[in-house]
Coordinates of C-alpha atoms in Angstrom, one line a residue:
X4 CA 11.4 41.4 25.4
X5 CA 14.5 40.5 23.7
X6 CA 14.5 38.9 20.3
X7 CA 16.0 35.7 21.8
X8 CA 13.1 35.5 24.3
X9 CA 10.6 36.1 21.4
X10 CA 12.0 33.2 19.4
X11 CA 11.9 30.9 22.4
X12 CA 8.4 31.7 22.9
X13 CA 7.4 30.9 19.4
X14 CA 9.4 27.7 19.4
X15 CA 7.3 26.7 22.3
X16 CA 4.2 27.6 20.9
X17 CA 5.0 25.8 17.7
X18 CA 6.0 22.7 19.6
X19 CA 2.6 22.8 21.5
X20 CA 0.9 23.1 18.1
X21 CA 2.8 20.2 16.8
X22 CA 1.6 18.1 19.8
X23 CA -1.9 18.9 19.2
X24 CA -1.8 18.0 15.5
X25 CA -0.1 14.7 16.5
X26 CA -3.0 13.9 18.9
X27 CA -5.5 14.9 16.1
X28 CA -3.6 12.9 13.5
X29 CA -3.6 9.9 15.8
X30 CA -7.3 10.2 16.5
X31 CA -7.9 10.3 12.8
X32 CA -5.7 7.3 12.2
X33 CA -7.4 5.3 14.9
X34 CA -10.9 6.2 13.6
X35 CA -9.9 5.1 10.1
X36 CA -8.3 1.8 11.3
X37 CA -11.7 1.0 13.1
X38 CA -13.6 1.8 10.0
X39 CA -11.4 -0.3 7.9
X40 CA -11.7 -3.4 10.4
X41 CA -15.4 -3.1 10.3
X42 CA -15.6 -3.1 6.5
X43 CA -13.1 -5.9 6.3
X44 CA -15.4 -7.9 8.8
X45 CA -18.4 -7.2 6.8
X46 CA -16.8 -8.4 3.5
X47 CA -15.4 -11.5 5.1
X48 CA -18.8 -12.3 6.5
X49 CA -20.7 -11.8 3.3
X50 CA -18.1 -13.7 1.4
X51 CA -18.3 -16.7 3.6
X52 CA -22.1 -16.6 3.8
X53 CA -22.3 -16.4 -0.1
X54 CA -20.0 -19.3 -0.4
X55 CA -21.5 -21.6 2.1
X56 CA -25.1 -20.7 0.7
X57 CA -24.1 -21.1 -3.1
X58 CA -21.9 -24.1 -3.1
X59 CA -22.8 -27.7 -2.3
X60 CA -20.9 -29.6 0.5
X61 CA -19.3 -31.8 -2.3
X62 CA -17.8 -28.7 -3.7
X63 CA -16.7 -27.4 -0.5
X64 CA -15.0 -30.6 0.4
X65 CA -13.1 -30.5 -2.9
X66 CA -12.1 -26.9 -2.2
X67 CA -10.8 -28.0 1.2
X68 CA -8.8 -30.7 -0.3
X69 CA -7.4 -28.2 -2.8
X70 CA -6.5 -25.9 0.2
X71 CA -4.7 -28.8 1.8
X72 CA -2.6 -29.7 -1.3
X73 CA -1.6 -26.0 -1.7
X74 CA -0.6 -25.8 1.9
X75 CA 1.4 -29.2 1.5
X76 CA 3.2 -27.6 -1.5
X77 CA 4.0 -24.5 0.5
X78 CA 5.3 -26.7 3.5
X79 CA 7.7 -28.6 1.1
X80 CA 9.0 -25.5 -0.4
X81 CA 9.8 -24.1 3.1
X82 CA 11.4 -27.5 4.1
X83 CA 13.7 -27.1 0.9
X84 CA 14.7 -23.7 1.9
X85 CA 15.5 -24.6 5.6
X86 CA 17.0 -28.2 5.2
X87 CA 18.2 -28.2 1.6
X88 CA 17.3 -30.3 -1.5
X89 CA 19.8 -33.2 -1.3
X90 CA 17.6 -35.7 -3.1
X91 CA 16.5 -33.2 -5.7
X92 CA 14.5 -35.7 -7.8
X93 CA 12.4 -36.4 -4.4
X94 CA 12.0 -32.7 -4.1
X95 CA 10.7 -32.1 -7.5
X96 CA 8.6 -35.3 -7.3
X97 CA 6.9 -34.0 -4.2
X98 CA 6.2 -30.6 -5.7
X99 CA 4.9 -31.9 -9.0
X100 CA 2.8 -34.5 -7.4
X101 CA 1.1 -31.9 -5.0
X102 CA 0.6 -29.3 -7.9
X103 CA -0.4 -32.0 -10.2
X104 CA -3.0 -33.6 -7.9
X105 CA -4.2 -30.0 -7.3
X106 CA -4.8 -29.5 -11.1
X107 CA -6.6 -32.9 -11.5
X108 CA -8.8 -31.9 -8.4
X109 CA -9.5 -28.4 -9.8
X110 CA -10.9 -30.3 -12.9
X111 CA -12.9 -32.5 -10.9
X112 CA -14.4 -29.5 -9.2
X113 CA -15.2 -28.0 -12.3
X114 CA -17.1 -31.0 -13.5
X115 CA -19.0 -31.6 -10.2
X116 CA -20.1 -27.8 -9.8
X117 CA -23.4 -27.3 -11.7
X118 CA -22.2 -23.7 -12.7
X119 CA -19.0 -24.7 -14.3
X120 CA -20.0 -28.1 -15.7
X121 CA -19.1 -28.2 -19.5
X122 CA -20.8 -31.6 -20.1
X123 CA -24.3 -31.0 -18.8
X124 CA -25.6 -34.6 -19.1
X125 CA -22.4 -36.3 -17.5
X126 CA -23.0 -38.4 -14.4
X127 CA -21.2 -37.3 -11.3
X128 CA -20.0 -40.9 -10.6
X129 CA -18.4 -40.9 -14.2
X130 CA -16.6 -37.8 -13.3
X131 CA -15.3 -39.2 -10.2
X132 CA -14.1 -42.4 -11.8
X133 CA -12.3 -40.2 -14.3
X134 CA -10.8 -38.5 -11.7
X135 CA -9.5 -41.8 -9.8
X136 CA -8.2 -43.0 -13.3
X137 CA -6.4 -39.7 -13.9
X138 CA -4.9 -39.7 -10.3
X139 CA -3.7 -43.4 -10.6
X140 CA -2.0 -42.7 -14.0
X141 CA -0.4 -39.5 -12.6
X142 CA 1.0 -41.2 -9.5
X143 CA 2.6 -44.2 -11.6
X144 CA 4.4 -41.3 -13.6
X145 CA 5.6 -39.8 -10.3
X146 CA 6.7 -43.0 -9.0
X147 CA 8.6 -43.7 -12.3
X148 CA 10.2 -40.3 -11.9
X149 CA 11.5 -41.2 -8.5
X150 CA 13.5 -43.9 -9.9

């Protein structure tokens, strides 16, 4: 056998070996992805179960409202990127109002949740009325900013 034929045979063998390695690598990668997805499902399931079990409906409702406010701010930012910010003070007022109300709502959540309540003897209705008063004052300031 000539040296050229020997080199050709070696390259064919190495190409077959590479194909075999690629198949093995793909199997290992597929198994890894399946295991990762199973672990993620377990983590998500346990997180959701613990959240629903440990938090009251009142706290869950406040959390849903906070998530809504955050998504509203994200939509406003995306709109600004796409359409522009011609009335710039209106854009700023919209962003400040959503983030400001988000912060005030998080403060209400801290007062409503028994684990994070800093005044243990405070009544929940008092905390809610304080929230309404702060929200009213905050929106008066936002309306004045609009001009």
